[in-house]
Amino acid sequence: MLSYMLKIFDDDKGHELSLFCVPKHYEEDLDSVIIPNGLIKDRTERLARDIVGDMGGHHIVALCVLKGGYKFFADLMDYIKALNQNSDKSVPLTVDFIRLKSYANDQSTNCVKVIGGDELSALTGKVRSDIVETGKTMETLLALLHDCNPKMVKVASLLVKRTPRSSGYRPDYIGFEVPDKYLVGYALDYNEYFRDLSVSRLE
């Protein structure tokens, strides 16, 4: 299906920190709140509805990409479970987890480390992500998944960056398209900090 998303434009300054509850110890490190939590939730709920509608009753094996994907993944699974419980159609759903590491400090590296890849042979359904920047990390995971001959693989990503470093890869389901800035919050981190915020821009 054609992937629709909400676009955050390059000249979007975001929202002033004073409008939100930001932990005091983070205030000097952040520039602005780019995507408020409520907007993330609403967009994630819509993605869940699209996914369930597209699956046609197929069993979904939902794979969470840790660590940055855990918050998006948990919310997306909650919305899919709610749809399963409150509609005439439902899809069988199981979950699994993998960790991919491609960052050193704030720089995306050319080396993608896969942790837990020896369990991929049991997966036959969907894959979830947190943010797609260059696309190389996701392409590495997709190559591993395709070696396991799944029936289908679809990717849902909360964020996709507009960057000249992109490989051209686009997920099947996208929450937001964002500028080429370093973003933190909603489980996205800088050296393990800031995971507990709304999506914000570092100074």
Short mmCIF file of C-alpha atoms in Angstrom, two decimals:
data_model
loop_
_atom_site.label_atom_id
_atom_site.label_comp_id
_atom_site.label_asym_id
_atom_site.label_seq_id
_atom_site.Cartn_x
_atom_site.Cartn_y
_atom_site.Cartn_z
CA MET A 1 0.00 0.00 0.00
CA LEU A 2 1.04 3.64 -0.46
CA SER A 3 2.57 4.91 2.77
CA TYR A 4 1.14 8.14 4.14
CA MET A 5 2.77 10.13 6.93
CA LEU A 6 2.68 13.44 8.72
CA LYS A 7 5.53 15.66 7.53
CA ILE A 8 7.49 17.87 9.91
CA PHE A 9 9.04 20.55 7.68
CA ASP A 10 12.69 21.64 7.82
CA ASP A 11 11.80 25.16 9.00
CA ASP A 12 9.50 23.88 11.75
CA LYS A 13 10.93 25.26 15.00
CA GLY A 14 8.87 22.90 17.14
CA HIS A 15 7.20 23.93 20.40
CA GLU A 16 8.72 25.85 23.30
CA LEU A 17 9.91 23.67 26.16
CA SER A 18 8.01 25.86 28.64
CA LEU A 19 4.72 24.54 27.22
CA PHE A 20 5.51 20.98 28.38
CA CYS A 21 6.56 19.11 31.49
CA VAL A 22 10.26 18.57 30.79
CA PRO A 23 12.52 17.16 33.52
CA LYS A 24 14.70 19.94 34.94
CA HIS A 25 17.94 18.07 34.28
CA TYR A 26 17.19 18.00 30.52
CA GLU A 27 16.13 21.63 29.98
CA GLU A 28 19.56 23.00 29.04
CA ASP A 29 20.21 20.17 26.57
CA LEU A 30 17.03 20.49 24.50
CA ASP A 31 16.05 22.96 21.81
CA SER A 32 12.31 22.29 21.44
CA VAL A 33 9.58 19.65 21.44
CA ILE A 34 9.09 18.56 17.84
CA ILE A 35 6.19 16.09 18.22
CA PRO A 36 4.00 16.22 21.36
CA ASN A 37 3.09 12.92 22.99
CA GLY A 38 -0.62 13.17 22.17
CA LEU A 39 0.10 13.54 18.45
CA ILE A 40 2.39 10.50 18.55
CA LYS A 41 -0.37 8.45 20.21
CA ASP A 42 -3.02 9.50 17.69
CA ARG A 43 -0.73 8.74 14.75
CA THR A 44 0.25 5.36 16.22
CA GLU A 45 -3.41 4.43 16.66
CA ARG A 46 -4.03 5.18 12.98
CA LEU A 47 -1.05 3.04 11.94
CA ALA A 48 -2.45 0.16 14.02
CA ARG A 49 -5.79 0.44 12.22
CA ASP A 50 -4.06 0.45 8.81
CA ILE A 51 -1.95 -2.60 9.72
CA VAL A 52 -4.91 -4.65 10.96
CA GLY A 53 -6.92 -3.69 7.88
CA ASP A 54 -4.10 -4.74 5.54
CA MET A 55 -3.36 -8.08 7.19
CA GLY A 56 -6.60 -9.77 6.21
CA GLY A 57 -6.51 -12.18 9.15
CA HIS A 58 -2.87 -13.31 8.64
CA HIS A 59 -0.92 -14.20 11.78
CA ILE A 60 1.38 -11.29 12.75
CA VAL A 61 4.72 -11.99 14.40
CA ALA A 62 5.58 -8.49 15.59
CA LEU A 63 9.30 -7.93 16.03
CA CYS A 64 10.42 -5.05 18.23
CA VAL A 65 13.74 -3.41 17.39
CA LEU A 66 15.33 -2.56 20.74
CA LYS A 67 16.09 -0.29 22.41
CA GLY A 68 14.76 2.72 20.56
CA GLY A 69 11.67 0.96 19.27
CA TYR A 70 10.22 -0.29 22.54
CA LYS A 71 7.85 2.63 23.28
CA PHE A 72 6.44 2.84 19.76
CA PHE A 73 6.18 -0.96 19.67
CA ALA A 74 4.35 -1.18 23.01
CA ASP A 75 1.84 1.50 22.05
CA LEU A 76 1.31 0.02 18.60
CA MET A 77 0.69 -3.44 20.10
CA ASP A 78 -1.78 -1.97 22.61
CA TYR A 79 -3.76 -0.35 19.79
CA ILE A 80 -3.75 -3.54 17.72
CA LYS A 81 -4.94 -5.55 20.75
CA ALA A 82 -7.71 -3.01 21.35
CA LEU A 83 -8.82 -3.37 17.71
CA ASN A 84 -8.78 -7.16 18.07
CA GLN A 85 -11.02 -6.95 21.13
CA ASN A 86 -13.48 -4.35 19.84
CA SER A 87 -14.10 -5.15 16.18
CA ASP A 88 -15.66 -7.92 14.11
CA LYS A 89 -12.31 -8.78 12.48
CA SER A 90 -9.12 -9.68 14.36
CA VAL A 91 -5.60 -10.89 13.59
CA PRO A 92 -3.57 -13.47 15.56
CA LEU A 93 -0.63 -11.68 17.19
CA THR A 94 2.62 -12.78 18.81
CA VAL A 95 5.68 -10.69 19.67
CA ASP A 96 9.45 -11.06 19.69
CA PHE A 97 12.47 -8.80 20.14
CA ILE A 98 15.80 -8.05 18.52
CA ARG A 99 18.47 -5.44 19.15
CA LEU A 100 20.35 -3.60 16.42
CA LYS A 101 23.19 -1.21 17.19
CA SER A 102 24.39 1.25 14.56
CA TYR A 103 25.23 4.43 16.54
CA ALA A 104 28.35 5.64 18.30
CA ASN A 105 27.43 8.75 20.31
CA ASP A 106 25.26 10.77 17.86
CA GLN A 107 26.71 9.38 14.62
CA SER A 108 25.20 6.60 12.52
CA THR A 109 27.99 4.17 11.67
CA ASN A 110 28.47 1.87 8.69
CA CYS A 111 28.65 -1.13 11.02
CA VAL A 112 25.34 -2.65 12.13
CA LYS A 113 25.54 -5.05 15.04
CA VAL A 114 22.68 -7.57 15.36
CA ILE A 115 21.95 -9.02 18.79
CA GLY A 116 19.52 -11.92 18.88
CA GLY A 117 19.61 -12.70 15.16
CA ASP A 118 20.01 -16.43 15.79
CA GLU A 119 16.32 -16.52 16.73
CA LEU A 120 15.06 -14.99 13.47
CA SER A 121 14.23 -18.36 11.90
CA ALA A 122 11.08 -18.48 14.03
CA LEU A 123 9.71 -15.23 12.60
CA THR A 124 7.29 -15.14 9.68
CA GLY A 125 5.31 -11.93 9.90
CA LYS A 126 5.96 -8.28 10.58
CA VAL A 127 8.83 -6.15 11.77
CA ARG A 128 8.65 -2.84 13.64
CA SER A 129 11.21 -0.07 13.97
CA ASP A 130 11.66 3.27 15.74
CA ILE A 131 13.39 5.61 13.29
CA VAL A 132 14.71 5.13 9.76
CA GLU A 133 17.59 7.48 8.99
CA THR A 134 19.89 6.19 6.25
CA GLY A 135 17.91 2.94 5.92
CA LYS A 136 21.04 0.78 6.15
CA THR A 137 20.19 -0.66 9.56
CA MET A 138 16.75 -1.76 8.42
CA GLU A 139 18.10 -3.17 5.15
CA THR A 140 20.52 -5.30 7.19
CA LEU A 141 17.66 -6.68 9.29
CA LEU A 142 15.45 -7.28 6.26
CA ALA A 143 18.23 -9.29 4.58
CA LEU A 144 18.42 -11.52 7.66
CA LEU A 145 14.66 -11.93 7.74
CA HIS A 146 14.39 -12.81 4.05
CA ASP A 147 16.98 -15.56 4.57
CA CYS A 148 14.36 -17.18 6.83
CA ASN A 149 11.76 -17.24 4.01
CA PRO A 150 8.89 -15.43 5.76
CA LYS A 151 5.49 -15.25 4.06
CA MET A 152 5.72 -11.48 4.13
CA VAL A 153 7.67 -8.74 5.88
CA LYS A 154 6.30 -5.25 6.54
CA VAL A 155 8.03 -2.45 8.41
CA ALA A 156 6.40 0.20 10.59
CA SER A 157 8.55 3.12 11.69
CA LEU A 158 7.56 6.03 13.90
CA LEU A 159 10.03 8.39 12.21
CA VAL A 160 11.75 8.62 8.83
CA LYS A 161 14.43 11.26 8.33
CA ARG A 162 14.91 13.31 5.19
CA THR A 163 18.65 13.02 4.75
CA PRO A 164 21.11 13.01 1.83
CA ARG A 165 22.66 9.92 3.44
CA SER A 166 19.50 7.88 2.81
CA SER A 167 19.80 4.65 0.88
CA GLY A 168 16.33 5.30 -0.52
CA TYR A 169 14.64 2.71 1.69
CA ARG A 170 11.07 3.55 2.85
CA PRO A 171 9.07 1.57 5.44
CA ASP A 172 5.58 0.29 4.66
CA TYR A 173 4.02 2.29 7.50
CA ILE A 174 5.41 5.67 8.57
CA GLY A 175 4.33 7.85 11.47
CA PHE A 176 6.21 11.07 10.73
CA GLU A 177 8.74 12.30 8.19
CA VAL A 178 11.19 14.55 10.02
CA PRO A 179 14.13 16.89 9.23
CA ASP A 180 17.73 15.69 9.36
CA LYS A 181 18.20 16.70 13.01
CA TYR A 182 19.21 14.62 16.01
CA LEU A 183 15.98 13.72 17.81
CA VAL A 184 15.50 12.19 21.24
CA GLY A 185 12.58 11.06 23.38
CA TYR A 186 9.84 8.43 23.12
CA ALA A 187 12.59 5.82 23.71
CA LEU A 188 15.06 7.44 21.27
CA ASP A 189 18.28 8.25 23.10
CA TYR A 190 21.61 10.02 23.10
CA ASN A 191 24.05 7.70 24.89
CA GLU A 192 21.07 6.17 26.77
CA TYR A 193 19.70 9.54 27.96
CA PHE A 194 16.41 11.27 26.98
CA ARG A 195 14.39 8.11 26.31
CA ASP A 196 11.71 9.34 28.73
CA LEU A 197 10.70 12.49 26.78
CA SER A 198 8.33 13.42 23.98
CA VAL A 199 10.23 13.61 20.65
CA SER A 200 12.54 16.61 21.09
CA ARG A 201 15.47 18.22 19.31
CA LEU A 202 18.87 18.43 20.98
CA GLU A 203 20.66 21.79 21.18
#
